[in-house]
Short mmCIF file of C-alpha atoms in Angstrom, two decimals:
data_model
loop_
_atom_site.label_atom_id
_atom_site.label_comp_id
_atom_site.label_asym_id
_atom_site.label_seq_id
_atom_site.Cartn_x
_atom_site.Cartn_y
_atom_site.Cartn_z
CA MET E 33 89.81 101.00 114.73
CA HIS E 34 90.96 102.33 118.11
CA GLU E 35 89.36 99.30 119.79
CA MET E 36 92.49 97.30 118.94
CA GLY E 37 94.76 99.59 120.96
CA ILE E 38 92.23 99.78 123.77
CA THR E 39 92.01 95.98 123.92
CA ARG E 40 95.81 95.79 124.11
CA ASN E 41 95.64 98.09 127.14
CA ILE E 42 93.00 95.86 128.75
CA VAL E 43 94.99 92.67 128.19
CA SER E 44 98.20 94.26 129.41
CA ILE E 45 96.65 95.68 132.62
CA VAL E 46 94.83 92.44 133.48
CA ALA E 47 97.80 90.18 132.63
CA GLU E 48 100.03 92.25 134.89
CA ALA E 49 97.57 92.06 137.77
CA ALA E 50 97.00 88.32 137.27
CA LYS E 51 100.74 87.64 137.25
CA SER E 52 100.98 84.16 135.77
CA GLN E 53 97.57 82.93 136.84
CA LYS E 54 94.98 81.98 134.28
CA VAL E 55 92.15 84.49 133.89
CA ARG E 56 88.66 83.13 133.41
CA ARG E 57 86.60 86.32 133.12
CA VAL E 58 87.17 90.06 132.78
CA LYS E 59 84.47 92.59 133.60
CA LEU E 60 84.55 95.99 131.90
CA GLU E 61 82.49 99.11 132.32
CA ILE E 62 82.01 100.94 129.02
CA GLY E 63 80.06 104.18 128.81
CA LYS E 64 77.49 104.35 126.03
CA LEU E 65 78.86 107.70 124.89
CA SER E 66 82.52 106.65 124.96
CA ALA E 67 82.96 106.04 121.20
CA VAL E 68 84.07 102.49 121.94
CA MET E 69 82.01 99.69 120.43
CA PRO E 70 81.52 96.66 122.70
CA GLU E 71 81.21 94.35 119.66
CA ALA E 72 84.55 95.54 118.34
CA LEU E 73 86.14 95.03 121.77
CA MET E 74 84.83 91.44 121.84
CA PHE E 75 86.30 90.78 118.43
CA CYS E 76 89.67 92.32 119.29
CA PHE E 77 89.81 90.56 122.66
CA ASP E 78 89.85 87.11 121.07
CA VAL E 79 92.74 88.14 118.84
CA VAL E 80 94.78 90.10 121.39
CA SER E 81 94.37 87.64 124.30
CA LYS E 82 95.77 84.73 122.29
CA GLY E 83 98.93 83.37 123.89
CA THR E 84 98.39 85.31 127.15
CA VAL E 85 96.92 84.27 130.50
CA LEU E 86 93.66 85.78 129.23
CA GLU E 87 93.28 83.38 126.33
CA GLY E 88 89.82 81.83 126.38
CA ALA E 89 88.56 84.20 129.08
CA THR E 90 85.03 85.60 128.90
CA LEU E 91 84.74 89.33 128.37
CA GLU E 92 81.81 90.76 130.27
CA ILE E 93 80.84 94.30 129.31
CA VAL E 94 78.56 96.41 131.47
CA GLU E 95 77.31 99.41 129.51
CA VAL E 96 76.82 102.62 131.46
CA ALA E 97 74.01 104.93 130.41
CA GLY E 98 74.73 108.55 129.61
CA LYS E 99 73.50 111.08 132.16
CA ALA E 100 73.90 114.83 132.39
CA ILE E 101 72.74 117.86 134.35
CA CYS E 102 71.37 120.83 132.44
CA ARG E 103 73.47 123.91 133.15
CA ASP E 104 70.51 126.17 132.44
CA CYS E 105 67.60 124.64 134.38
CA GLY E 106 69.37 122.08 136.57
CA ALA E 107 67.29 119.11 135.38
CA ASN E 108 68.69 115.58 135.13
CA VAL E 109 68.90 114.56 131.49
CA GLU E 110 69.19 111.02 130.12
CA LEU E 111 71.58 110.96 127.18
CA HIS E 112 70.47 108.26 124.79
CA GLN E 113 72.76 109.69 122.17
CA ILE E 114 75.70 112.04 122.28
CA VAL E 115 73.82 115.05 120.89
CA THR E 116 70.79 115.68 123.08
CA ALA E 117 68.86 118.67 124.34
CA CYS E 118 67.23 119.14 127.74
CA THR E 119 63.41 119.40 127.80
CA CYS E 120 63.95 123.13 128.50
CA GLY E 121 65.61 123.39 125.09
CA SER E 122 69.16 123.96 126.36
CA ARG E 123 72.05 121.98 124.93
CA ASP E 124 74.49 123.16 127.57
CA LEU E 125 74.71 119.90 129.48
CA LYS E 126 77.25 118.79 132.06
CA ARG E 127 77.89 115.12 131.47
CA ILE E 128 78.08 113.03 134.63
CA SER E 129 78.22 109.53 133.19
CA GLY E 130 78.45 107.64 129.93
CA GLU E 131 82.16 108.06 129.13
CA GLU E 132 83.50 105.29 131.39
CA LEU E 133 86.30 103.04 130.12
CA ASN E 134 87.16 100.94 133.16
CA ILE E 135 88.27 97.46 134.10
CA LYS E 136 86.09 96.50 137.07
CA GLU E 137 87.30 93.02 137.98
CA MET E 138 88.83 89.78 136.85
CA GLU E 139 88.11 86.22 137.83
CA LEU E 140 91.10 83.94 138.24
CA GLU E 141 90.95 80.19 137.84
CA ALA E 142 90.83 78.36 141.15
CA ALA E 143 94.14 76.92 142.25
CA MET I 30 106.94 101.94 110.15
CA CYS I 31 110.45 102.96 109.25
CA GLY I 32 110.93 103.29 105.53
CA THR I 33 114.70 103.51 105.83
CA CYS I 34 115.51 100.45 107.89
CA GLY I 35 112.27 98.48 107.59
CA CYS I 36 112.35 97.35 111.21
CA SER I 37 108.64 97.84 111.64
CA GLU I 38 107.66 94.59 113.32
CA GLY I 39 105.94 95.39 116.59
CA ASN I 40 106.64 99.11 116.41
CA LYS I 41 103.78 101.41 117.27
CA ALA I 42 105.26 104.57 115.80
CA THR I 43 108.38 106.16 114.36
CA VAL I 44 109.50 109.70 115.18
CA ILE I 45 111.65 111.47 112.60
CA ASP I 46 113.54 114.61 113.61
CA LEU I 47 113.60 116.81 110.50
CA GLN I 48 116.49 118.85 111.92
CA THR I 49 118.89 115.93 112.40
CA GLY I 50 117.30 113.16 110.33
CA GLU I 51 117.51 110.79 113.31
CA HIS I 52 114.66 108.51 114.04
CA THR I 53 113.27 106.79 117.06
CA HIS I 54 110.84 103.89 117.24
CA ILE I 55 108.21 103.43 119.91
CA ASP I 56 107.17 99.83 120.49
CA ALA I 57 103.70 98.58 121.41
CA GLU I 58 104.50 98.93 125.11
CA GLY I 59 105.48 102.58 124.68
CA ASN I 60 109.24 101.96 125.05
CA GLU I 61 111.61 104.03 122.95
CA ILE I 62 114.03 102.22 120.69
CA ILE I 63 116.65 104.60 119.40
CA HIS I 64 117.64 102.87 116.25
CA THR I 65 119.82 100.03 117.33
CA HIS I 66 119.19 97.23 114.94
CA ASP I 67 119.61 94.24 117.18
CA HIS I 68 116.09 93.48 118.31
CA ASP I 69 117.32 90.48 120.19
CA HIS I 70 114.20 89.71 122.17
CA SER I 71 114.78 86.19 123.34
CA HIS I 72 111.70 85.63 125.43
CA ASN I 73 112.61 82.65 127.56
CA HIS I 74 109.53 82.00 129.59
CA ASN I 75 110.53 79.16 131.84
CA HIS I 76 107.27 78.56 133.60
CA GLU I 77 108.16 75.98 136.16
CA GLN I 78 104.69 75.23 137.30
CA ASP I 79 105.23 74.55 140.96
CA HIS I 80 101.84 76.10 141.69
CA LYS I 81 102.54 78.04 144.81
CA HIS I 82 100.03 80.76 143.90
CA ASP I 83 101.10 83.54 146.13
CA LEU I 84 97.96 85.64 146.23
CA SER I 85 99.46 88.17 148.59
CA SER I 86 97.76 91.18 147.06
CA VAL I 87 94.62 89.28 146.30
CA SER I 88 91.92 88.08 148.67
CA ALA I 89 92.25 84.37 148.19
CA HIS I 90 88.70 83.14 148.06
CA ALA I 91 89.63 80.12 146.02
CA ASN I 92 86.58 78.10 145.25
CA ALA I 93 85.13 76.17 142.34
CA HIS I 94 84.03 79.42 140.69
CA GLY I 95 87.46 80.94 140.71
CA THR I 96 88.66 84.02 142.53
CA THR I 97 87.18 87.38 141.66
CA VAL I 98 89.60 90.24 142.04
CA ALA I 99 88.47 93.86 141.97
CA LEU I 100 90.69 95.92 139.66
CA GLU I 101 88.91 99.28 139.25
CA GLN I 102 91.42 100.60 136.75
CA ALA I 103 90.98 103.01 133.87
CA ILE I 104 91.70 101.35 130.53
CA MET I 105 93.40 104.52 129.29
CA GLN I 106 95.46 105.01 132.47
CA LYS I 107 98.85 104.73 130.76
CA ASN I 108 98.04 107.28 128.06
CA ASP I 109 96.27 109.57 130.53
CA ALA I 110 99.21 109.53 132.96
CA LEU I 111 101.65 110.45 130.18
CA ALA I 112 99.27 113.14 128.92
CA ILE I 113 99.23 114.68 132.39
CA ARG I 114 103.03 114.62 132.36
CA ASN I 115 103.11 116.34 128.96
CA ARG I 116 100.59 118.93 130.16
CA ALA I 117 102.72 119.72 133.22
CA TRP I 118 105.82 119.94 131.01
CA PHE I 119 104.07 122.48 128.75
CA SER I 120 102.62 124.37 131.66
CA GLY I 121 105.93 124.83 133.47
CA ARG I 122 107.39 126.32 130.29
CA GLU I 123 104.38 128.55 129.56
CA ILE I 124 103.96 126.74 126.24
CA LEU I 125 100.63 126.74 124.44
CA ALA I 126 100.08 123.22 123.07
CA LEU I 127 97.25 122.64 120.61
CA ASN I 128 95.98 119.36 119.19
CA LEU I 129 94.76 119.95 115.62
CA VAL I 130 92.20 117.42 114.46
CA SER I 131 90.27 117.02 111.22
CA SER I 132 89.57 114.64 108.39
CA PRO I 133 92.32 114.24 105.78
CA GLY I 134 92.49 117.12 103.32
CA SER I 135 90.87 119.88 105.41
CA GLY I 136 93.99 122.04 105.09
CA LYS I 137 95.62 121.61 108.51
CA THR I 138 99.15 121.75 107.12
CA THR I 139 98.39 124.72 104.86
CA ILE I 140 96.93 126.66 107.82
CA LEU I 141 100.09 125.88 109.80
CA GLU I 142 102.42 126.92 106.95
CA ARG I 143 100.70 130.28 106.64
CA THR I 144 100.59 130.76 110.42
CA ILE I 145 104.32 130.09 110.74
CA ILE I 146 105.17 132.52 107.95
CA ASP I 147 102.80 135.25 109.21
CA LEU I 148 103.94 135.00 112.84
CA LYS I 149 107.65 134.78 112.07
CA GLY I 150 109.63 136.94 114.48
CA LYS I 151 106.60 137.31 116.79
CA THR I 152 105.73 133.89 118.18
CA PRO I 153 108.07 130.89 118.05
CA ILE I 154 106.14 127.87 116.76
CA CYS I 155 107.17 124.25 116.42
CA VAL I 156 105.17 121.40 115.03
CA ILE I 157 104.67 117.71 115.74
CA GLU I 158 103.25 116.12 112.60
CA GLY I 159 101.28 112.89 112.75
CA ASP I 160 100.65 110.78 109.67
CA GLN I 161 100.51 107.08 108.98
CA GLN I 162 103.31 107.36 106.42
CA THR I 163 105.80 109.85 104.88
CA ALA I 164 107.60 112.88 106.30
CA ASN I 165 106.09 115.16 103.63
CA ASP I 166 104.12 117.35 106.04
CA ALA I 167 107.02 117.86 108.46
CA GLN I 168 109.17 118.81 105.49
CA ARG I 169 106.56 121.41 104.42
CA ILE I 170 106.59 122.85 107.95
CA LYS I 171 110.38 122.96 108.01
CA ASP I 172 110.37 124.72 104.63
CA SER I 173 108.02 127.35 106.14
CA GLY I 174 110.68 128.02 108.77
CA ALA I 175 109.57 126.14 111.89
CA PRO I 176 111.26 123.18 113.60
CA SER I 177 109.23 120.01 113.15
CA VAL I 178 109.22 116.30 113.86
CA GLN I 179 107.25 113.73 111.93
CA ILE I 180 105.60 110.87 113.76
CA ASN I 181 104.60 107.98 111.52
CA THR I 182 102.01 105.84 113.23
CA GLY I 183 102.20 103.04 110.64
CA THR I 184 98.77 101.44 110.82
CA GLY I 185 97.79 103.55 113.86
CA CYS I 186 94.93 105.99 113.32
CA HIS I 187 95.80 108.60 115.97
CA LEU I 188 98.65 110.05 118.02
CA GLU I 189 99.16 108.97 121.62
CA ALA I 190 100.75 110.79 124.55
CA ASP I 191 103.96 108.70 124.51
CA MET I 192 104.60 109.61 120.85
CA VAL I 193 104.20 113.31 121.65
CA MET I 194 106.63 112.91 124.53
CA VAL I 195 109.29 111.47 122.21
CA GLY I 196 108.55 114.24 119.69
CA LEU I 197 109.06 116.89 122.39
CA LYS I 198 112.39 115.37 123.34
CA ALA I 199 113.58 115.87 119.79
CA LEU I 200 112.04 119.34 119.34
CA LYS I 201 112.89 120.88 122.72
CA PRO I 202 110.44 123.78 122.29
CA THR I 203 111.46 127.00 123.99
CA ALA I 204 109.57 128.61 126.88
CA GLY I 205 106.63 130.75 125.82
CA SER I 206 106.35 129.13 122.38
CA ILE I 207 103.45 127.41 120.67
CA VAL I 208 103.55 123.67 119.99
CA MET I 209 101.14 122.62 117.27
CA ILE I 210 100.38 118.92 117.27
CA GLU I 211 98.87 118.00 113.92
CA ASN I 212 97.06 114.75 114.55
CA VAL I 213 96.47 112.01 112.00
CA GLY I 214 93.64 113.02 109.66
CA ASN I 215 90.75 111.23 111.34
CA LEU I 216 87.65 112.56 113.09
CA VAL I 217 87.05 109.52 115.29
CA CYS I 218 89.94 108.04 117.28
CA PRO I 219 91.97 111.16 118.17
CA ALA I 220 89.03 112.33 120.33
CA LEU I 221 89.78 109.51 122.78
CA PHE I 222 93.47 110.11 123.28
CA ASP I 223 94.57 113.00 125.47
CA LEU I 224 98.02 114.20 124.39
CA GLY I 225 98.45 116.82 127.13
CA GLU I 226 97.30 119.72 124.95
CA MET I 227 95.60 122.82 126.31
CA ALA I 228 92.88 122.65 123.66
CA LYS I 229 91.78 120.71 120.64
CA VAL I 230 91.16 122.67 117.46
CA ALA I 231 88.88 120.99 114.90
CA ILE I 232 89.37 122.01 111.29
CA LEU I 233 86.56 121.61 108.80
CA SER I 234 86.70 122.75 105.19
CA VAL I 235 83.81 123.91 103.06
CA THR I 236 84.54 121.18 100.51
CA GLU I 237 83.25 118.69 103.09
CA GLY I 238 79.64 118.27 104.20
CA GLU I 239 78.17 120.97 106.45
CA ASP I 240 76.74 118.25 108.71
CA LYS I 241 80.15 116.87 109.74
CA PRO I 242 79.78 118.15 113.33
CA LEU I 243 76.62 116.02 113.63
CA LYS I 244 78.27 113.00 112.04
CA TYR I 245 81.37 113.13 114.25
CA PRO I 246 80.00 114.72 117.44
CA HIS I 247 82.72 113.34 119.76
CA MET I 248 85.42 115.36 118.05
CA PHE I 249 83.44 118.60 117.90
CA GLN I 250 82.41 118.20 121.54
CA ALA I 251 86.01 117.72 122.59
CA SER I 252 87.22 120.81 120.69
CA ASP I 253 87.35 124.39 121.97
CA LEU I 254 87.63 125.96 118.54
CA MET I 255 86.48 125.09 115.05
CA LEU I 256 88.25 126.58 112.04
CA LEU I 257 86.09 126.60 108.94
CA ASN I 258 88.70 126.62 106.18
CA LYS I 259 88.74 127.23 102.41
CA ILE I 260 85.97 129.88 102.54
CA ASP I 261 87.45 131.37 99.33
CA LEU I 262 85.80 128.42 97.54
CA LEU I 263 82.28 129.19 98.82
CA PRO I 264 81.10 130.89 95.58
CA HIS I 265 81.68 127.61 93.74
CA LEU I 266 79.97 125.32 96.25
CA ASP I 267 76.55 124.61 97.74
CA PHE I 268 77.99 124.56 101.27
CA ASP I 269 75.50 126.07 103.75
CA VAL I 270 77.68 128.02 106.23
CA LYS I 271 74.77 128.99 108.47
CA ALA I 272 73.62 125.39 108.83
CA CYS I 273 77.18 124.22 109.50
CA LEU I 274 77.68 126.75 112.31
CA ALA I 275 74.30 125.81 113.78
CA TYR I 276 75.22 122.09 113.73
CA ALA I 277 78.54 122.80 115.45
CA LYS I 278 76.78 124.82 118.19
CA GLN I 279 74.12 122.12 118.51
CA VAL I 280 76.83 119.54 119.25
CA ASN I 281 78.91 121.88 121.42
CA PRO I 282 77.26 125.15 122.53
CA ASN I 283 80.60 126.43 123.84
CA ILE I 284 82.65 125.92 120.69
CA GLU I 285 84.23 129.03 119.17
CA ILE I 286 84.20 129.29 115.39
CA ILE I 287 86.50 131.17 113.02
CA GLN I 288 85.90 131.23 109.27
CA LEU I 289 89.09 131.57 107.25
CA SER I 290 91.00 130.83 104.11
CA ALA I 291 94.62 129.79 104.51
CA LYS I 292 95.03 130.49 100.81
CA THR I 293 93.82 134.11 100.60
CA GLY I 294 94.53 134.96 104.25
CA GLU I 295 90.95 136.04 104.97
CA GLY I 296 90.06 135.46 108.61
CA MET I 297 93.62 134.45 109.57
CA ALA I 298 93.93 137.56 111.81
CA ASP I 299 91.09 136.22 113.98
CA TRP I 300 92.96 132.94 114.36
CA TYR I 301 96.12 134.80 115.41
CA THR I 302 94.13 136.80 117.98
CA TRP I 303 92.73 133.53 119.32
CA LEU I 304 96.28 132.12 119.54
CA ASP I 305 97.46 135.26 121.41
CA ASN I 306 94.63 134.94 123.91
CA GLN I 307 95.32 131.26 124.45
CA SER I 308 99.06 131.91 124.88
CA ALA I 309 98.21 134.51 127.53
CA LYS I 310 96.03 131.91 129.20
CA ALA I 311 98.90 129.37 129.13
CA VAL I 312 101.13 131.92 130.87
CA ALA I 313 98.47 132.78 133.44
CA GLN I 314 97.86 129.11 134.24
CA ALA I 315 101.52 128.12 134.38
CA PHE I 316 101.88 127.91 138.14
CA VAL I 317 98.29 127.67 139.28
#
């Protein structure tokens, strides 16, 4: 359940940036191939944010599709799952997106 | 969790130095607590709400919808920064650091015991052992003749870069040595946490399913080498070696594979050659 530790990171980074202001919304970017489950993050967020400036905030998760370039034929490959082959048959793929774990923005309550 | 003193509340991990018996706690924020027992955290938050809201670093578009602030920060930034620091520390000392990952029971510790004994007098090795509980594995390593520290993660399912850093402080590995980091037996979470190693080595044993690389692709993709262990048991099992190797290559076409038995010693020479080559690489990369 690594989502618990990851959520602690999220809450700690956002709380530090927000100083003592109340946070209304947090927007994350989570790659579809990152081995982090958005549902688990949502669950952990409610628990971890309790008693912090993030308590009650909405967690918005933007999922990023997996994309790669085939090292053999140069084609762009959509990665719908982590183990995929290019249409040319090659599995030697250079991943260019899908592993993101980023905090994009936060919305603070108006003064 | 610390079995001796029981002061586990809020601790992320405990590091036990098998040479001295001392132990260090790491709290949830990554701070080291070197066994003082007065956790006197009086958190006096006197929030005098005078609402000045100094949004100096923030564009203050205060409106009814609140103020949106761009953060653009990596969630794993703290771990990744410490991992980079560990990597530089290893690199400057020409140390080969390996992160050994597998499910519980694949034979990681047995492979290490044999490696330490076989390479005695040739390559200095020290070991950072990760387990949720007990110092049993670090004790086994010490009994084989290598310095070791045990990191107990408590409920944690993986090692993190800050724990390795504390472990290194206790071990003080010598220049040109090999540091083996035996991660918590788990094929999921350790793939996400960079420790500063030069390579991950995945260990799979033939008593497990041959399709494990397909079931846990993240780990096998992140690894440079796969050791297929316990091959002495193959005559008694239905394990399909050919299929297993094909699955591993399907998940990661660049993965190297060595078949071995830590018990009989078969294939261990190939593993030692791989270690030699990687050590040479660590030396070559030291000041690049």
